[in-house]
Amino acid sequence: MIRRAGILLWLMLAPAFAGEAPTRSPAEVMDILMWNREPVGGPFELTDHTGKPRTNSDFRGKLMLVYFGFTYCPDVCPTDLQAIGLALDKLGTAADSVQPLFITVDPERDTAAHLAEYVAMFHPRLIGLTGSAEAIRKAADAYKVYYAKVDTPKDTVGYYTVDHTAYIYLMDREGNYLGFFPPGTSADRMVEIIRPRLGETAR
Ligand code: NI
């Protein structure tokens, strides 16, 4: 009887937690990326910071710089987003064919309105994307991103933080994976890698 009650409780709670638990460990996803063991990227259906529905196919014909993080992140995310913004500035008008995307791993707090304020701090062309817990987990799994909610002391904003891997993914004009920049990559290094790709057109 107790066991049945437990299963019933699980069935009732499971939908509420869908998408919340990480699918793989950080070591697993790093291993996959480092040794190219599985494809990276793929379709997503999310909402941008203006509230408009967006899918991966909206960005065909452009190179995509895809970054997963969250707006309450104290240091890594802002540093990397600053580097992305600076790289775009250094590329000048050529950067028009590069689309930077910031996909939140904290959809609970990162609403479209909240993302709108955040992305504007880094670059006018940076698009913030959010969605349901399930949609975000699906996109993160496709990009081999690890993230997990971690409780913090009660005096911290929102009472939790989110552990996450912070690679910057470079995708070609057809949405295929080209490679990743590790956290802390300089804007100059990004420009060096991106610039030769700008002359290429979609096949
Ligand atoms: Ni972060």
Short mmCIF file of C-alpha atoms and ligand atoms in Angstrom, two decimals:
data_model
loop_
_atom_site.label_atom_id
_atom_site.label_comp_id
_atom_site.label_asym_id
_atom_site.label_seq_id
_atom_site.Cartn_x
_atom_site.Cartn_y
_atom_site.Cartn_z
CA MET A 1 0.00 0.00 0.00
CA ILE A 2 2.81 2.37 0.92
CA ARG A 3 4.65 1.50 -2.27
CA ARG A 4 1.53 2.12 -4.38
CA ALA A 5 1.05 5.48 -2.72
CA GLY A 6 4.65 6.29 -3.55
CA ILE A 7 4.18 5.49 -7.23
CA LEU A 8 0.99 7.53 -7.30
CA LEU A 9 2.81 10.48 -5.75
CA TRP A 10 5.60 10.11 -8.30
CA LEU A 11 3.07 10.07 -11.16
CA MET A 12 1.48 13.25 -9.80
CA LEU A 13 4.79 15.07 -9.34
CA ALA A 14 6.64 13.82 -12.43
CA PRO A 15 5.12 16.31 -14.89
CA ALA A 16 6.05 19.22 -12.60
CA PHE A 17 9.70 18.18 -12.66
CA ALA A 18 9.90 17.30 -16.35
CA GLY A 19 13.03 18.83 -17.79
CA GLU A 20 14.50 19.72 -14.42
CA ALA A 21 16.86 16.78 -13.88
CA PRO A 22 20.05 16.69 -15.96
CA THR A 23 20.09 13.90 -18.52
CA ARG A 24 23.87 13.37 -18.34
CA SER A 25 26.76 14.26 -16.04
CA PRO A 26 29.12 17.17 -16.81
CA ALA A 27 31.97 14.67 -17.40
CA GLU A 28 29.87 12.83 -20.00
CA VAL A 29 28.99 15.95 -21.99
CA MET A 30 32.58 17.24 -21.88
CA ASP A 31 33.80 13.90 -23.14
CA ILE A 32 31.28 13.92 -26.00
CA LEU A 33 32.34 17.43 -27.05
CA MET A 34 36.06 16.90 -26.64
CA TRP A 35 36.15 13.77 -28.79
CA ASN A 36 33.26 14.53 -31.14
CA ARG A 37 31.46 11.39 -30.06
CA GLU A 38 27.97 12.58 -30.99
CA PRO A 39 26.38 15.23 -33.22
CA VAL A 40 25.99 18.68 -31.62
CA GLY A 41 23.04 21.01 -32.20
CA GLY A 42 19.73 20.47 -33.93
CA PRO A 43 16.18 21.77 -34.00
CA PHE A 44 14.76 23.90 -31.19
CA GLU A 45 11.46 25.67 -30.62
CA LEU A 46 11.80 28.54 -28.17
CA THR A 47 10.60 32.10 -27.53
CA ASP A 48 12.85 35.14 -27.99
CA HIS A 49 13.22 38.11 -25.64
CA THR A 50 10.51 40.02 -27.52
CA GLY A 51 8.05 37.16 -27.00
CA LYS A 52 8.27 35.91 -30.59
CA PRO A 53 8.40 32.14 -31.26
CA ARG A 54 11.75 31.14 -32.77
CA THR A 55 13.11 27.94 -34.26
CA ASN A 56 16.61 27.03 -35.41
CA SER A 57 15.52 27.37 -39.05
CA ASP A 58 14.92 31.13 -38.54
CA PHE A 59 18.71 31.51 -38.56
CA ARG A 60 19.58 29.50 -41.67
CA GLY A 61 21.94 31.43 -43.93
CA LYS A 62 23.76 32.87 -40.91
CA LEU A 63 26.52 31.54 -38.75
CA MET A 64 25.19 31.00 -35.23
CA LEU A 65 27.10 31.61 -32.00
CA VAL A 66 25.09 29.67 -29.43
CA TYR A 67 25.62 30.16 -25.71
CA PHE A 68 23.66 28.57 -22.86
CA GLY A 69 23.61 30.35 -19.49
CA PHE A 70 21.38 32.33 -17.16
CA THR A 71 20.99 35.97 -16.23
CA TYR A 72 21.69 35.52 -12.50
CA CYS A 73 25.04 33.88 -13.30
CA PRO A 74 27.59 35.87 -11.27
CA ASP A 75 30.69 35.68 -13.44
CA VAL A 76 31.19 33.18 -16.27
CA CYS A 77 28.14 34.10 -18.36
CA PRO A 78 28.65 37.89 -18.27
CA THR A 79 32.36 37.49 -19.13
CA ASP A 80 31.68 35.24 -22.12
CA LEU A 81 28.76 37.34 -23.36
CA GLN A 82 30.98 40.43 -23.16
CA ALA A 83 33.59 38.63 -25.29
CA ILE A 84 30.91 37.65 -27.83
CA GLY A 85 29.68 41.26 -28.01
CA LEU A 86 33.22 42.56 -28.44
CA ALA A 87 33.97 39.98 -31.17
CA LEU A 88 30.89 41.14 -33.09
CA ASP A 89 31.99 44.77 -32.78
CA LYS A 90 35.48 43.87 -34.04
CA LEU A 91 33.99 42.06 -37.05
CA GLY A 92 32.02 45.22 -37.91
CA THR A 93 29.40 44.99 -40.67
CA ALA A 94 30.66 41.49 -41.55
CA ALA A 95 29.09 40.37 -38.27
CA ASP A 96 25.64 40.89 -39.83
CA SER A 97 25.86 37.30 -41.02
CA VAL A 98 26.62 36.05 -37.52
CA GLN A 99 23.68 35.52 -35.17
CA PRO A 100 24.55 35.37 -31.47
CA LEU A 101 22.01 33.44 -29.34
CA PHE A 102 21.77 33.29 -25.57
CA ILE A 103 19.63 30.34 -24.46
CA THR A 104 18.68 30.39 -20.80
CA VAL A 105 19.10 27.30 -18.60
CA ASP A 106 16.91 29.03 -15.98
CA PRO A 107 13.56 29.47 -17.77
CA GLU A 108 11.77 29.79 -14.42
CA ARG A 109 13.35 33.20 -13.72
CA ASP A 110 14.52 34.18 -17.20
CA THR A 111 11.25 35.32 -18.74
CA ALA A 112 11.26 37.07 -22.14
CA ALA A 113 10.98 40.47 -20.43
CA HIS A 114 13.84 39.68 -18.09
CA LEU A 115 16.01 38.45 -20.97
CA ALA A 116 15.25 41.62 -22.94
CA GLU A 117 16.90 43.77 -20.28
CA TYR A 118 19.83 41.38 -19.96
CA VAL A 119 20.82 40.80 -23.61
CA ALA A 120 20.72 44.56 -24.30
CA MET A 121 23.66 44.99 -21.91
CA PHE A 122 25.94 42.90 -24.13
CA HIS A 123 25.07 43.52 -27.78
CA PRO A 124 22.12 45.02 -29.68
CA ARG A 125 22.00 41.94 -31.94
CA LEU A 126 22.16 39.33 -29.17
CA ILE A 127 18.91 37.32 -29.08
CA GLY A 128 17.80 35.82 -25.76
CA LEU A 129 15.77 32.60 -25.90
CA THR A 130 13.59 30.98 -23.27
CA GLY A 131 10.85 28.35 -23.19
CA SER A 132 9.26 25.61 -21.11
CA ALA A 133 11.51 23.50 -18.87
CA GLU A 134 11.07 20.64 -21.35
CA ALA A 135 11.91 22.73 -24.43
CA ILE A 136 15.04 24.11 -22.76
CA ARG A 137 16.18 20.66 -21.63
CA LYS A 138 15.66 19.35 -25.17
CA ALA A 139 17.74 22.15 -26.71
CA ALA A 140 20.47 21.74 -24.07
CA ASP A 141 20.62 17.98 -24.64
CA ALA A 142 20.98 18.55 -28.39
CA TYR A 143 23.92 20.90 -27.77
CA LYS A 144 25.40 18.60 -25.11
CA VAL A 145 25.00 21.21 -22.39
CA TYR A 146 24.94 20.16 -18.74
CA TYR A 147 22.91 22.22 -16.27
CA ALA A 148 21.37 21.59 -12.87
CA LYS A 149 19.65 23.71 -10.26
CA VAL A 150 21.56 24.05 -6.99
CA ASP A 151 20.01 25.40 -3.80
CA THR A 152 21.85 28.31 -2.18
CA PRO A 153 21.52 29.97 1.27
CA LYS A 154 18.27 31.84 1.80
CA ASP A 155 19.91 35.26 1.51
CA THR A 156 20.88 34.68 -2.15
CA VAL A 157 18.73 36.11 -4.95
CA GLY A 158 16.08 33.56 -5.88
CA TYR A 159 17.44 30.94 -3.44
CA TYR A 160 19.12 28.88 -6.13
CA THR A 161 21.83 28.99 -8.72
CA VAL A 162 22.35 26.88 -11.83
CA ASP A 163 25.50 24.87 -12.47
CA HIS A 164 26.16 24.72 -16.18
CA THR A 165 28.78 23.99 -18.82
CA ALA A 166 29.66 27.17 -20.69
CA TYR A 167 30.89 26.45 -24.19
CA ILE A 168 30.23 28.85 -27.04
CA TYR A 169 29.10 26.85 -30.06
CA LEU A 170 29.83 27.97 -33.61
CA MET A 171 27.35 26.64 -36.17
CA ASP A 172 27.54 27.04 -39.96
CA ARG A 173 24.92 28.67 -42.22
CA GLU A 174 22.98 25.41 -42.42
CA GLY A 175 22.97 24.93 -38.67
CA ASN A 176 25.72 22.31 -38.64
CA TYR A 177 28.19 22.24 -35.80
CA LEU A 178 31.65 23.64 -36.55
CA GLY A 179 33.18 23.60 -33.07
CA PHE A 180 33.17 25.26 -29.68
CA PHE A 181 35.05 28.00 -27.85
CA PRO A 182 35.86 27.12 -24.24
CA PRO A 183 34.78 29.52 -21.46
CA GLY A 184 37.13 32.48 -21.21
CA THR A 185 37.96 32.62 -24.95
CA SER A 186 39.00 36.15 -25.95
CA ALA A 187 37.12 38.23 -28.49
CA ASP A 188 40.26 38.30 -30.69
CA ARG A 189 40.43 34.52 -30.79
CA MET A 190 36.74 34.33 -31.79
CA VAL A 191 37.32 36.87 -34.57
CA GLU A 192 40.28 34.83 -35.83
CA ILE A 193 38.12 31.71 -36.13
CA ILE A 194 34.93 33.38 -37.40
CA ARG A 195 36.38 35.80 -39.97
CA PRO A 196 37.53 33.17 -42.53
CA ARG A 197 34.01 31.68 -42.40
CA LEU A 198 32.29 34.92 -43.34
CA GLY A 199 33.24 34.76 -47.03
CA GLU A 200 31.61 31.35 -47.39
CA THR A 201 28.00 31.21 -48.55
CA ALA A 202 25.35 28.61 -47.86
CA ARG A 203 25.51 25.69 -50.25
NI NI B 1 26.89 31.10 -16.23
#
